[in-house]
Amino acid sequence: MQLQNHYDEITALDTRVVAMTTQDLSAASGSIESVGISFPLAYDVTATVARQWERFDNFDTELADAAIYVIDKEGTLVWESIGKNSQHYVKADEIIKQLESING
């Protein structure tokens, strides 16, 4: 929800937010509508991306691990925040700080 609350500030930095979930499509779509998320949500129900990035089931949850990635316009990973448990959370102002550092 914090990303949604700071969405205008984030997009003003010439950035885009894309969330990814491994949830079943029907379960995730209800969540999106109920909280009013305006950024794209990618569905990866087979967890292909999470597995490729080695971010799947590291806490015996059989879920994708919570993680935040900042990728620049050239496709280079420039910052990441990887959770130490399945409840990992990063405040929006920390993400904005990282975005500001790469946008000069």
Tab-separated table of C-alpha atoms in Angstrom:
chain	number	residue	atom	x	y	z
A	1	MET	CA	0.000	0.000	0.000
A	2	GLN	CA	2.907	2.366	0.678
A	3	LEU	CA	4.016	2.144	-2.950
A	4	GLN	CA	0.527	3.120	-4.044
A	5	ASN	CA	0.472	6.050	-1.619
A	6	HIS	CA	3.793	7.296	-3.049
A	7	TYR	CA	3.098	6.294	-6.653
A	8	ASP	CA	3.044	9.874	-8.024
A	9	GLU	CA	6.333	10.676	-6.296
A	10	ILE	CA	7.905	7.498	-7.683
A	11	THR	CA	6.727	8.029	-11.250
A	12	ALA	CA	7.887	11.671	-11.105
A	13	LEU	CA	11.416	10.204	-10.925
A	14	ASP	CA	10.891	8.754	-14.425
A	15	THR	CA	10.488	5.289	-12.952
A	16	ARG	CA	7.911	2.547	-13.169
A	17	VAL	CA	6.587	0.185	-10.530
A	18	VAL	CA	5.786	-3.390	-11.439
A	19	ALA	CA	4.715	-5.810	-8.740
A	20	MET	CA	4.942	-9.538	-9.215
A	21	THR	CA	2.959	-12.216	-7.467
A	22	THR	CA	2.873	-15.978	-7.550
A	23	GLN	CA	-0.679	-15.987	-6.211
A	24	ASP	CA	-3.514	-17.560	-8.101
A	25	LEU	CA	-4.962	-15.029	-10.565
A	26	SER	CA	-8.418	-14.970	-8.995
A	27	ALA	CA	-7.066	-14.366	-5.476
A	28	ALA	CA	-4.706	-11.584	-6.554
A	29	SER	CA	-7.202	-9.693	-8.705
A	30	GLY	CA	-9.546	-9.237	-5.749
A	31	SER	CA	-6.696	-7.829	-3.666
A	32	ILE	CA	-5.793	-5.326	-6.365
A	33	GLU	CA	-9.328	-4.028	-6.654
A	34	SER	CA	-9.821	-3.785	-2.897
A	35	VAL	CA	-6.724	-1.634	-2.284
A	36	GLY	CA	-6.828	0.322	-5.538
A	37	ILE	CA	-3.392	-0.484	-6.934
A	38	SER	CA	-2.782	1.534	-10.094
A	39	PHE	CA	0.564	0.046	-11.117
A	40	PRO	CA	0.937	-3.141	-13.168
A	41	LEU	CA	0.884	-6.499	-11.436
A	42	ALA	CA	2.594	-9.379	-13.203
A	43	TYR	CA	1.316	-12.861	-12.474
A	44	ASP	CA	3.877	-15.651	-12.289
A	45	VAL	CA	1.813	-18.531	-10.930
A	46	THR	CA	4.508	-21.061	-11.808
A	47	ALA	CA	7.106	-18.941	-9.938
A	48	THR	CA	9.435	-19.116	-12.953
A	49	VAL	CA	11.003	-15.701	-12.321
A	50	ALA	CA	11.269	-16.191	-8.551
A	51	ARG	CA	13.006	-19.518	-9.130
A	52	GLN	CA	15.404	-18.028	-11.724
A	53	TRP	CA	16.349	-15.261	-9.271
A	54	GLU	CA	16.635	-17.868	-6.480
A	55	ARG	CA	13.899	-16.081	-4.538
A	56	PHE	CA	11.465	-18.950	-4.085
A	57	ASP	CA	10.710	-20.943	-0.930
A	58	ASN	CA	13.818	-19.869	0.974
A	59	PHE	CA	11.755	-19.760	4.186
A	60	ASP	CA	9.816	-23.021	3.747
A	61	THR	CA	6.653	-21.159	2.721
A	62	GLU	CA	6.363	-22.520	-0.844
A	63	LEU	CA	5.972	-18.866	-1.896
A	64	ALA	CA	8.146	-16.323	-3.639
A	65	ASP	CA	10.311	-14.463	-1.144
A	66	ALA	CA	9.567	-10.811	-0.548
A	67	ALA	CA	12.179	-8.723	-2.340
A	68	ILE	CA	12.537	-5.279	-3.914
A	69	TYR	CA	14.686	-4.676	-6.979
A	70	VAL	CA	15.681	-1.415	-8.648
A	71	ILE	CA	16.712	-1.943	-12.243
A	72	ASP	CA	18.018	0.943	-14.341
A	73	LYS	CA	16.998	1.772	-17.912
A	74	GLU	CA	19.807	-0.392	-19.299
A	75	GLY	CA	18.429	-3.398	-17.443
A	76	THR	CA	21.160	-3.478	-14.794
A	77	LEU	CA	20.254	-4.413	-11.243
A	78	VAL	CA	21.442	-1.420	-9.202
A	79	TRP	CA	19.862	-2.092	-5.790
A	80	GLU	CA	18.056	-4.893	-4.062
A	81	SER	CA	16.501	-5.519	-0.698
A	82	ILE	CA	16.174	-9.204	0.058
A	83	GLY	CA	14.146	-10.323	3.028
A	84	LYS	CA	15.522	-12.334	5.909
A	85	ASN	CA	12.055	-13.883	6.322
A	86	SER	CA	8.740	-14.048	4.486
A	87	GLN	CA	7.514	-10.826	6.141
A	88	HIS	CA	10.189	-8.579	4.575
A	89	TYR	CA	9.078	-4.986	4.162
A	90	VAL	CA	10.789	-1.880	2.790
A	91	LYS	CA	9.379	1.589	3.411
A	92	ALA	CA	8.559	3.620	0.318
A	93	ASP	CA	10.909	6.431	1.351
A	94	GLU	CA	13.875	4.008	1.245
A	95	ILE	CA	12.904	2.928	-2.264
A	96	ILE	CA	12.519	6.566	-3.327
A	97	LYS	CA	15.964	7.359	-1.864
A	98	GLN	CA	17.478	4.559	-3.981
A	99	LEU	CA	15.655	5.774	-7.095
A	100	GLU	CA	16.860	9.343	-6.515
A	101	SER	CA	20.452	8.111	-6.222
A	102	ILE	CA	20.400	6.576	-9.707
A	103	ASN	CA	18.420	9.384	-11.327
A	104	GLY	CA	20.926	12.025	-10.175
